[in-house]
Amino acid sequence: MITTQAVSGVYSGRNWPDTVSDTALRQQLYPGNLGRPKTRPEPDWATVHQELRHKGVTLALLWSEYHETHPTGYQYSQFCDRYKAYQQRVDVVLRKHYHPGEHCFVDYAGPTVPIYDPVTGAVQAAQVFVAVLGYSNYTFVDLHPQQTTPWWIRGHVDAFAYFGGVPKIVVPDNPKPLVTHVERFDAILNRTYQAFAAHYSVAIVPARPRKPRDKAAAEAGVLLAERRILAKLRHERLVGWDGARERVRQLLDALNAHPFQKLEGSRRSWWEQEERAALAPLPAERFEDEAWRVATVHRDYHIEVDRRYYSVPYRLVGAKVDVRITATLVECFHDHVRVASHPRITTDHWHTLPEHMPPAHRAMTQDWNADSFQRRAGQIGPHTARLITTILDRAQIPEQFFRRCQGILGLARTYSPTVLEQAAQRALQAESFAVRAVHAYCEAVQHAAAAPRPTVPSHENVRGSAYYNSAIEGATDGTKYDNTDAERRERK
């Protein structure tokens, strides 16, 4: 028991149990202070806390504004102390505990790394990609030339390969290359990121906007990478991307092997012992980077992708199609149905599939060559084949007689192969290779075949062919043959 207490030279004369709190004791010892009005106005600390979020606003500025309104208020040092006490009460941090194999946090660091071109010496700023596993804090760091969608995806894929498995949840920020639209309770991912998530069977849960503590592990991983990797590279000259990545990997391995300060083991040991086995296995095939675009089909039934042109079915001219682009493939979708698939070309400028062409165009392109003309002529007959070959052989540049060959072979739509064969034989004999000449021969052959043969009567007044042959033979001795005298002698 506390019997007599002396405070500021005054004895209370009361007995207090040992279990009394200091607050209750103070109220009993200083009853005169209770209910005393405050002599200094208290600032609206919630407003002060909100104002400090604005760029350029400081405690000194807010105190000066407060002091102008309340000259008898707190001085600057007391103002700062009281705000600090308020901030500690407001900014209470919820410590999150992650389970093995559950979360992976990804982000890019702010600082960049200069990389020198080995040939030109030009400098390119490399972006620093960071991925951290939530349970073990096992960290992955890589260098990228830019923060575009393909490089974001590649960072994810390389991180999963480095971790040796796939976590259940990936927590990025809300970068435009990955997230097309952010709502209060939802985020809309772009199609490439959705395809990546489906390929690895992983959930994407972006952090809330302006809530860095949602991905505190990534923020800590970025800070650690800046201190343990980028700081050590500040005096090094990194030449070429391969050499730079190899140097970063060496420092990364040292970072993960460094012992924890307040825990046993290291990031690597925690990953090896507990988290690696909890990760889902990697898929059999690595995800192939892809991009999606919307393209309009041109009048020549082609779409443009990076100054290269790919065909789609000609009936879609003027329509809009969704285009999926990977490193090796270009696919076109219309109404969610794939209508075209092409290998991605890098040297040629056009890639056209025959089935996408109108029938007339298809016939023109497929049959417009010397081999095709000779093959088609051979199907008609040997004389036609010889005629086409002779025409092509006579040309210094075969292409200049392609139209002539097409015209001759086109006669097969009007005349039978037999007629065209005989016409070709006559054209070869006369060495007349124009389409007009061959057409005339076809008309002559067909007309001769269609004309009826005259019937020869059998009475005695009709001379036969033998009569004229004998008459001609009789005139071979040089005498002039008179048909009238011969008829007169025959009557006698």
mmCIF file of N, CA, C and O in Angstrom, residues 202-277:
data_model
loop_
_atom_site.group_PDB
_atom_site.id
_atom_site.type_symbol
_atom_site.label_atom_id
_atom_site.label_comp_id
_atom_site.label_asym_id
_atom_site.label_seq_id
_atom_site.Cartn_x
_atom_site.Cartn_y
_atom_site.Cartn_z
ATOM 1 N N VAL A 202 -2.612 -18.674 -63.274
ATOM 2 C CA VAL A 202 -2.291 -17.809 -62.148
ATOM 3 C C VAL A 202 -3.325 -16.693 -62.086
ATOM 4 O O VAL A 202 -3.856 -16.252 -63.111
ATOM 5 N N ALA A 203 -3.639 -16.238 -60.872
ATOM 6 C CA ALA A 203 -4.582 -15.144 -60.681
ATOM 7 C C ALA A 203 -3.822 -13.826 -60.645
ATOM 8 O O ALA A 203 -2.765 -13.720 -60.007
ATOM 9 N N ILE A 204 -4.354 -12.815 -61.328
ATOM 10 C CA ILE A 204 -3.757 -11.483 -61.341
ATOM 11 C C ILE A 204 -4.616 -10.568 -60.463
ATOM 12 O O ILE A 204 -5.802 -10.368 -60.739
ATOM 13 N N VAL A 205 -4.020 -10.029 -59.411
ATOM 14 C CA VAL A 205 -4.738 -9.159 -58.485
ATOM 15 C C VAL A 205 -3.950 -7.856 -58.366
ATOM 16 O O VAL A 205 -3.068 -7.730 -57.509
ATOM 17 N N PRO A 206 -4.220 -6.877 -59.226
ATOM 18 C CA PRO A 206 -3.465 -5.616 -59.150
ATOM 19 C C PRO A 206 -3.692 -4.904 -57.824
ATOM 20 O O PRO A 206 -4.760 -4.984 -57.222
ATOM 21 N N ALA A 207 -2.660 -4.200 -57.377
ATOM 22 C CA ALA A 207 -2.778 -3.403 -56.159
ATOM 23 C C ALA A 207 -3.734 -2.241 -56.386
ATOM 24 O O ALA A 207 -3.935 -1.790 -57.517
ATOM 25 N N ARG A 208 -4.326 -1.765 -55.327
ATOM 26 C CA ARG A 208 -5.216 -0.618 -55.436
ATOM 27 C C ARG A 208 -4.417 0.621 -55.824
ATOM 28 O O ARG A 208 -3.262 0.777 -55.415
ATOM 29 N N PRO A 209 -5.003 1.492 -56.626
ATOM 30 C CA PRO A 209 -4.279 2.713 -57.000
ATOM 31 C C PRO A 209 -3.895 3.540 -55.775
ATOM 32 O O PRO A 209 -4.684 3.708 -54.845
ATOM 33 N N ARG A 210 -2.663 4.029 -55.785
ATOM 34 C CA ARG A 210 -2.129 4.870 -54.712
ATOM 35 C C ARG A 210 -2.155 4.171 -53.351
ATOM 36 O O ARG A 210 -2.302 4.804 -52.309
ATOM 37 N N LYS A 211 -2.026 2.838 -53.395
ATOM 38 C CA LYS A 211 -1.920 2.059 -52.158
ATOM 39 C C LYS A 211 -0.662 1.202 -52.242
ATOM 40 O O LYS A 211 -0.712 -0.016 -52.480
ATOM 41 N N PRO A 212 0.518 1.800 -52.044
ATOM 42 C CA PRO A 212 1.757 1.026 -52.208
ATOM 43 C C PRO A 212 1.917 -0.098 -51.195
ATOM 44 O O PRO A 212 2.657 -1.053 -51.448
ATOM 45 N N ARG A 213 1.199 -0.001 -50.073
ATOM 46 C CA ARG A 213 1.340 -1.055 -49.077
ATOM 47 C C ARG A 213 0.668 -2.350 -49.518
ATOM 48 O O ARG A 213 0.904 -3.401 -48.924
ATOM 49 N N ASP A 214 -0.185 -2.274 -50.546
ATOM 50 C CA ASP A 214 -0.754 -3.514 -51.077
ATOM 51 C C ASP A 214 0.317 -4.396 -51.701
ATOM 52 O O ASP A 214 0.129 -5.608 -51.839
ATOM 53 N N LYS A 215 1.414 -3.779 -52.111
ATOM 54 C CA LYS A 215 2.534 -4.538 -52.669
ATOM 55 C C LYS A 215 3.821 -4.124 -51.957
ATOM 56 O O LYS A 215 4.846 -3.804 -52.584
ATOM 57 N N ALA A 216 3.741 -4.158 -50.635
ATOM 58 C CA ALA A 216 4.884 -3.732 -49.830
ATOM 59 C C ALA A 216 6.105 -4.600 -50.092
ATOM 60 O O ALA A 216 7.241 -4.119 -50.061
ATOM 61 N N ALA A 217 5.880 -5.891 -50.379
ATOM 62 C CA ALA A 217 7.016 -6.767 -50.648
ATOM 63 C C ALA A 217 7.750 -6.339 -51.904
ATOM 64 O O ALA A 217 8.983 -6.393 -51.976
ATOM 65 N N ALA A 218 6.992 -5.899 -52.920
ATOM 66 C CA ALA A 218 7.641 -5.420 -54.138
ATOM 67 C C ALA A 218 8.398 -4.129 -53.870
ATOM 68 O O ALA A 218 9.511 -3.933 -54.376
ATOM 69 N N GLU A 219 7.808 -3.227 -53.081
ATOM 70 C CA GLU A 219 8.501 -1.991 -52.749
ATOM 71 C C GLU A 219 9.791 -2.276 -51.991
ATOM 72 O O GLU A 219 10.844 -1.670 -52.257
ATOM 73 N N ALA A 220 9.740 -3.223 -51.064
ATOM 74 C CA ALA A 220 10.946 -3.589 -50.318
ATOM 75 C C ALA A 220 11.962 -4.259 -51.230
ATOM 76 O O ALA A 220 13.174 -4.032 -51.106
ATOM 77 N N GLY A 221 11.469 -5.107 -52.164
ATOM 78 C CA GLY A 221 12.382 -5.755 -53.097
ATOM 79 C C GLY A 221 13.060 -4.757 -54.018
ATOM 80 O O GLY A 221 14.249 -4.881 -54.333
ATOM 81 N N VAL A 222 12.307 -3.750 -54.468
ATOM 82 C CA VAL A 222 12.897 -2.705 -55.310
ATOM 83 C C VAL A 222 13.952 -1.940 -54.529
ATOM 84 O O VAL A 222 15.055 -1.660 -55.033
ATOM 85 N N LEU A 223 13.636 -1.574 -53.282
ATOM 86 C CA LEU A 223 14.607 -0.857 -52.457
ATOM 87 C C LEU A 223 15.855 -1.694 -52.220
ATOM 88 O O LEU A 223 16.991 -1.186 -52.274
ATOM 89 N N LEU A 224 15.658 -2.978 -51.993
ATOM 90 C CA LEU A 224 16.799 -3.860 -51.769
ATOM 91 C C LEU A 224 17.640 -3.990 -53.032
ATOM 92 O O LEU A 224 18.879 -3.994 -52.981
ATOM 93 N N ALA A 225 16.986 -4.086 -54.196
ATOM 94 C CA ALA A 225 17.732 -4.169 -55.448
ATOM 95 C C ALA A 225 18.519 -2.893 -55.707
ATOM 96 O O ALA A 225 19.653 -2.936 -56.215
ATOM 97 N N GLU A 226 17.950 -1.755 -55.362
ATOM 98 C CA GLU A 226 18.668 -0.497 -55.550
ATOM 99 C C GLU A 226 19.902 -0.431 -54.652
ATOM 100 O O GLU A 226 20.955 0.071 -55.075
ATOM 101 N N ARG A 227 19.790 -0.949 -53.441
ATOM 102 C CA ARG A 227 20.911 -0.846 -52.502
ATOM 103 C C ARG A 227 21.958 -1.934 -52.722
ATOM 104 O O ARG A 227 23.163 -1.669 -52.605
ATOM 105 N N ARG A 228 21.521 -3.151 -53.028
ATOM 106 C CA ARG A 228 22.455 -4.265 -53.109
ATOM 107 C C ARG A 228 22.973 -4.528 -54.525
ATOM 108 O O ARG A 228 23.988 -5.198 -54.680
ATOM 109 N N ILE A 229 22.261 -4.019 -55.535
ATOM 110 C CA ILE A 229 22.674 -4.306 -56.924
ATOM 111 C C ILE A 229 23.021 -3.011 -57.657
ATOM 112 O O ILE A 229 24.155 -2.841 -58.127
ATOM 113 N N LEU A 230 22.055 -2.102 -57.770
ATOM 114 C CA LEU A 230 22.293 -0.895 -58.558
ATOM 115 C C LEU A 230 23.380 -0.028 -57.940
ATOM 116 O O LEU A 230 24.173 0.592 -58.675
ATOM 117 N N ALA A 231 23.424 0.037 -56.621
ATOM 118 C CA ALA A 231 24.451 0.854 -55.979
ATOM 119 C C ALA A 231 25.852 0.314 -56.274
ATOM 120 O O ALA A 231 26.804 1.087 -56.430
ATOM 121 N N LYS A 232 25.987 -0.991 -56.373
ATOM 122 C CA LYS A 232 27.299 -1.577 -56.674
ATOM 123 C C LYS A 232 27.682 -1.431 -58.134
ATOM 124 O O LYS A 232 28.859 -1.587 -58.484
ATOM 125 N N LEU A 233 26.703 -1.155 -58.985
ATOM 126 C CA LEU A 233 26.990 -1.008 -60.412
ATOM 127 C C LEU A 233 27.266 0.437 -60.811
ATOM 128 O O LEU A 233 27.540 0.701 -61.986
ATOM 129 N N ARG A 234 27.207 1.356 -59.865
ATOM 130 C CA ARG A 234 27.267 2.773 -60.241
ATOM 131 C C ARG A 234 28.625 3.165 -60.830
ATOM 132 O O ARG A 234 28.721 4.114 -61.611
ATOM 133 N N HIS A 235 29.695 2.437 -60.475
ATOM 134 C CA HIS A 235 31.019 2.755 -60.999
ATOM 135 C C HIS A 235 31.483 1.754 -62.054
ATOM 136 O O HIS A 235 32.637 1.811 -62.479
ATOM 137 N N GLU A 236 30.601 0.843 -62.456
ATOM 138 C CA GLU A 236 30.977 -0.166 -63.446
ATOM 139 C C GLU A 236 30.452 0.239 -64.823
ATOM 140 O O GLU A 236 29.371 0.821 -64.942
ATOM 141 N N ARG A 237 31.210 -0.106 -65.859
ATOM 142 C CA ARG A 237 30.811 0.150 -67.243
ATOM 143 C C ARG A 237 30.301 -1.169 -67.824
ATOM 144 O O ARG A 237 31.081 -2.081 -68.097
ATOM 145 N N LEU A 238 29.008 -1.258 -68.021
ATOM 146 C CA LEU A 238 28.386 -2.468 -68.538
ATOM 147 C C LEU A 238 28.292 -2.365 -70.053
ATOM 148 O O LEU A 238 27.649 -1.449 -70.583
ATOM 149 N N VAL A 239 28.933 -3.299 -70.742
ATOM 150 C CA VAL A 239 28.982 -3.290 -72.208
ATOM 151 C C VAL A 239 28.157 -4.471 -72.730
ATOM 152 O O VAL A 239 28.460 -5.628 -72.427
ATOM 153 N N GLY A 240 27.123 -4.174 -73.499
ATOM 154 C CA GLY A 240 26.281 -5.219 -74.084
ATOM 155 C C GLY A 240 25.264 -5.750 -73.089
ATOM 156 O O GLY A 240 25.499 -5.799 -71.875
ATOM 157 N N TRP A 241 24.114 -6.162 -73.622
ATOM 158 C CA TRP A 241 23.026 -6.638 -72.766
ATOM 159 C C TRP A 241 23.360 -7.959 -72.102
ATOM 160 O O TRP A 241 23.032 -8.173 -70.929
ATOM 161 N N ASP A 242 24.014 -8.850 -72.817
ATOM 162 C CA ASP A 242 24.328 -10.156 -72.227
ATOM 163 C C ASP A 242 25.271 -10.009 -71.045
ATOM 164 O O ASP A 242 25.068 -10.621 -69.978
ATOM 165 N N GLY A 243 26.318 -9.194 -71.217
ATOM 166 C CA GLY A 243 27.244 -8.994 -70.112
ATOM 167 C C GLY A 243 26.599 -8.299 -68.933
ATOM 168 O O GLY A 243 26.877 -8.626 -67.768
ATOM 169 N N ALA A 244 25.721 -7.326 -69.211
ATOM 170 C CA ALA A 244 25.044 -6.616 -68.123
ATOM 171 C C ALA A 244 24.126 -7.557 -67.346
ATOM 172 O O ALA A 244 24.094 -7.522 -66.105
ATOM 173 N N ARG A 245 23.394 -8.393 -68.066
ATOM 174 C CA ARG A 245 22.485 -9.321 -67.370
ATOM 175 C C ARG A 245 23.271 -10.339 -66.542
ATOM 176 O O ARG A 245 22.846 -10.732 -65.445
ATOM 177 N N GLU A 246 24.395 -10.788 -67.062
ATOM 178 C CA GLU A 246 25.201 -11.747 -66.323
ATOM 179 C C GLU A 246 25.729 -11.122 -65.034
ATOM 180 O O GLU A 246 25.749 -11.768 -63.977
ATOM 181 N N ARG A 247 26.150 -9.851 -65.097
ATOM 182 C CA ARG A 247 26.641 -9.175 -63.890
ATOM 183 C C ARG A 247 25.521 -8.979 -62.876
ATOM 184 O O ARG A 247 25.712 -9.181 -61.663
ATOM 185 N N VAL A 248 24.337 -8.618 -63.331
ATOM 186 C CA VAL A 248 23.192 -8.471 -62.429
ATOM 187 C C VAL A 248 22.837 -9.802 -61.791
ATOM 188 O O VAL A 248 22.516 -9.871 -60.597
ATOM 189 N N ARG A 249 22.932 -10.886 -62.553
ATOM 190 C CA ARG A 249 22.616 -12.205 -61.990
ATOM 191 C C ARG A 249 23.593 -12.588 -60.889
ATOM 192 O O ARG A 249 23.209 -13.204 -59.881
ATOM 193 N N GLN A 250 24.878 -12.223 -61.042
ATOM 194 C CA GLN A 250 25.851 -12.512 -59.991
ATOM 195 C C GLN A 250 25.505 -11.771 -58.698
ATOM 196 O O GLN A 250 25.527 -12.365 -57.608
ATOM 197 N N LEU A 251 25.184 -10.497 -58.818
ATOM 198 C CA LEU A 251 24.810 -9.731 -57.627
ATOM 199 C C LEU A 251 23.491 -10.204 -57.048
ATOM 200 O O LEU A 251 23.288 -10.172 -55.824
ATOM 201 N N LEU A 252 22.580 -10.674 -57.900
ATOM 202 C CA LEU A 252 21.295 -11.189 -57.423
ATOM 203 C C LEU A 252 21.491 -12.454 -56.601
ATOM 204 O O LEU A 252 20.854 -12.626 -55.547
ATOM 205 N N ASP A 253 22.332 -13.344 -57.065
ATOM 206 C CA ASP A 253 22.594 -14.569 -56.297
ATOM 207 C C ASP A 253 23.184 -14.242 -54.928
ATOM 208 O O ASP A 253 22.842 -14.884 -53.920
ATOM 209 N N ALA A 254 24.059 -13.244 -54.889
ATOM 210 C CA ALA A 254 24.631 -12.843 -53.602
ATOM 211 C C ALA A 254 23.552 -12.238 -52.699
ATOM 212 O O ALA A 254 23.558 -12.460 -51.482
ATOM 213 N N LEU A 255 22.628 -11.475 -53.290
ATOM 214 C CA LEU A 255 21.547 -10.885 -52.495
ATOM 215 C C LEU A 255 20.677 -11.966 -51.867
ATOM 216 O O LEU A 255 20.344 -11.900 -50.673
ATOM 217 N N ASN A 256 20.295 -12.960 -52.633
ATOM 218 C CA ASN A 256 19.417 -14.008 -52.106
ATOM 219 C C ASN A 256 20.132 -14.912 -51.102
ATOM 220 O O ASN A 256 19.485 -15.523 -50.247
ATOM 221 N N ALA A 257 21.448 -14.999 -51.196
ATOM 222 C CA ALA A 257 22.200 -15.838 -50.262
ATOM 223 C C ALA A 257 22.593 -15.092 -48.994
ATOM 224 O O ALA A 257 23.074 -15.719 -48.041
ATOM 225 N N HIS A 258 22.396 -13.778 -48.963
ATOM 226 C CA HIS A 258 22.781 -12.996 -47.783
ATOM 227 C C HIS A 258 21.867 -13.344 -46.602
ATOM 228 O O HIS A 258 20.641 -13.383 -46.749
ATOM 229 N N PRO A 259 22.427 -13.590 -45.405
ATOM 230 C CA PRO A 259 21.590 -13.977 -44.255
ATOM 231 C C PRO A 259 20.656 -12.852 -43.821
ATOM 232 O O PRO A 259 20.964 -11.661 -43.958
ATOM 233 N N PHE A 260 19.494 -13.245 -43.298
ATOM 234 C CA PHE A 260 18.582 -12.272 -42.703
ATOM 235 C C PHE A 260 19.224 -11.660 -41.453
ATOM 236 O O PHE A 260 20.040 -12.301 -40.775
ATOM 237 N N GLN A 261 18.823 -10.436 -41.115
ATOM 238 C CA GLN A 261 19.371 -9.788 -39.932
ATOM 239 C C GLN A 261 18.716 -10.288 -38.651
ATOM 240 O O GLN A 261 19.383 -10.476 -37.630
ATOM 241 N N LYS A 262 17.407 -10.498 -38.682
ATOM 242 C CA LYS A 262 16.692 -10.876 -37.465
ATOM 243 C C LYS A 262 16.072 -12.267 -37.540
ATOM 244 O O LYS A 262 15.370 -12.668 -36.613
ATOM 245 N N LEU A 263 16.316 -12.982 -38.616
ATOM 246 C CA LEU A 263 15.781 -14.329 -38.771
ATOM 247 C C LEU A 263 16.909 -15.275 -39.143
ATOM 248 O O LEU A 263 17.959 -14.853 -39.641
ATOM 249 N N GLU A 264 16.660 -16.527 -38.929
ATOM 250 C CA GLU A 264 17.649 -17.517 -39.307
ATOM 251 C C GLU A 264 17.534 -17.817 -40.803
ATOM 252 O O GLU A 264 16.442 -17.821 -41.362
ATOM 253 N N GLY A 265 18.669 -18.082 -41.426
ATOM 254 C CA GLY A 265 18.674 -18.445 -42.829
ATOM 255 C C GLY A 265 18.715 -17.227 -43.745
ATOM 256 O O GLY A 265 18.994 -16.094 -43.324
ATOM 257 N N SER A 266 18.407 -17.473 -45.011
ATOM 258 C CA SER A 266 18.434 -16.428 -46.038
ATOM 259 C C SER A 266 17.228 -16.591 -46.945
ATOM 260 O O SER A 266 16.437 -17.537 -46.796
ATOM 261 N N ARG A 267 17.099 -15.708 -47.895
ATOM 262 C CA ARG A 267 16.009 -15.822 -48.866
ATOM 263 C C ARG A 267 16.110 -17.136 -49.635
ATOM 264 O O ARG A 267 15.098 -17.795 -49.880
ATOM 265 N N ARG A 268 17.310 -17.490 -50.034
ATOM 266 C CA ARG A 268 17.483 -18.729 -50.788
ATOM 267 C C ARG A 268 17.140 -19.946 -49.946
ATOM 268 O O ARG A 268 16.473 -20.877 -50.420
ATOM 269 N N SER A 269 17.574 -19.974 -48.690
ATOM 270 C CA SER A 269 17.303 -21.144 -47.849
ATOM 271 C C SER A 269 15.810 -21.283 -47.577
ATOM 272 O O SER A 269 15.272 -22.395 -47.586
ATOM 273 N N TRP A 270 15.125 -20.167 -47.325
ATOM 274 C CA TRP A 270 13.681 -20.245 -47.125
ATOM 275 C C TRP A 270 12.988 -20.727 -48.394
ATOM 276 O O TRP A 270 12.029 -21.500 -48.319
ATOM 277 N N TRP A 271 13.431 -20.246 -49.535
ATOM 278 C CA TRP A 271 12.833 -20.681 -50.801
ATOM 279 C C TRP A 271 13.073 -22.166 -51.039
ATOM 280 O O TRP A 271 12.154 -22.898 -51.419
ATOM 281 N N GLU A 272 14.281 -22.623 -50.789
ATOM 282 C CA GLU A 272 14.602 -24.027 -51.047
ATOM 283 C C GLU A 272 13.882 -24.961 -50.090
ATOM 284 O O GLU A 272 13.409 -26.029 -50.484
ATOM 285 N N GLN A 273 13.780 -24.577 -48.833
ATOM 286 C CA GLN A 273 13.249 -25.479 -47.821
ATOM 287 C C GLN A 273 11.725 -25.492 -47.769
ATOM 288 O O GLN A 273 11.131 -26.539 -47.494
ATOM 289 N N GLU A 274 11.079 -24.353 -48.025
ATOM 290 C CA GLU A 274 9.643 -24.293 -47.781
ATOM 291 C C GLU A 274 8.814 -23.822 -48.976
ATOM 292 O O GLU A 274 7.708 -24.324 -49.181
ATOM 293 N N GLU A 275 9.308 -22.868 -49.764
ATOM 294 C CA GLU A 275 8.443 -22.266 -50.775
ATOM 295 C C GLU A 275 8.557 -22.931 -52.132
ATOM 296 O O GLU A 275 7.591 -22.961 -52.888
ATOM 297 N N ARG A 276 9.696 -23.462 -52.457
ATOM 298 C CA ARG A 276 9.865 -24.034 -53.798
ATOM 299 C C ARG A 276 8.882 -25.170 -54.047
ATOM 300 O O ARG A 276 8.275 -25.272 -55.116
ATOM 301 N N ALA A 277 8.713 -26.026 -53.060
ATOM 302 C CA ALA A 277 7.798 -27.163 -53.223
ATOM 303 C C ALA A 277 6.344 -26.727 -53.270
ATOM 304 O O ALA A 277 5.492 -27.454 -53.809
#
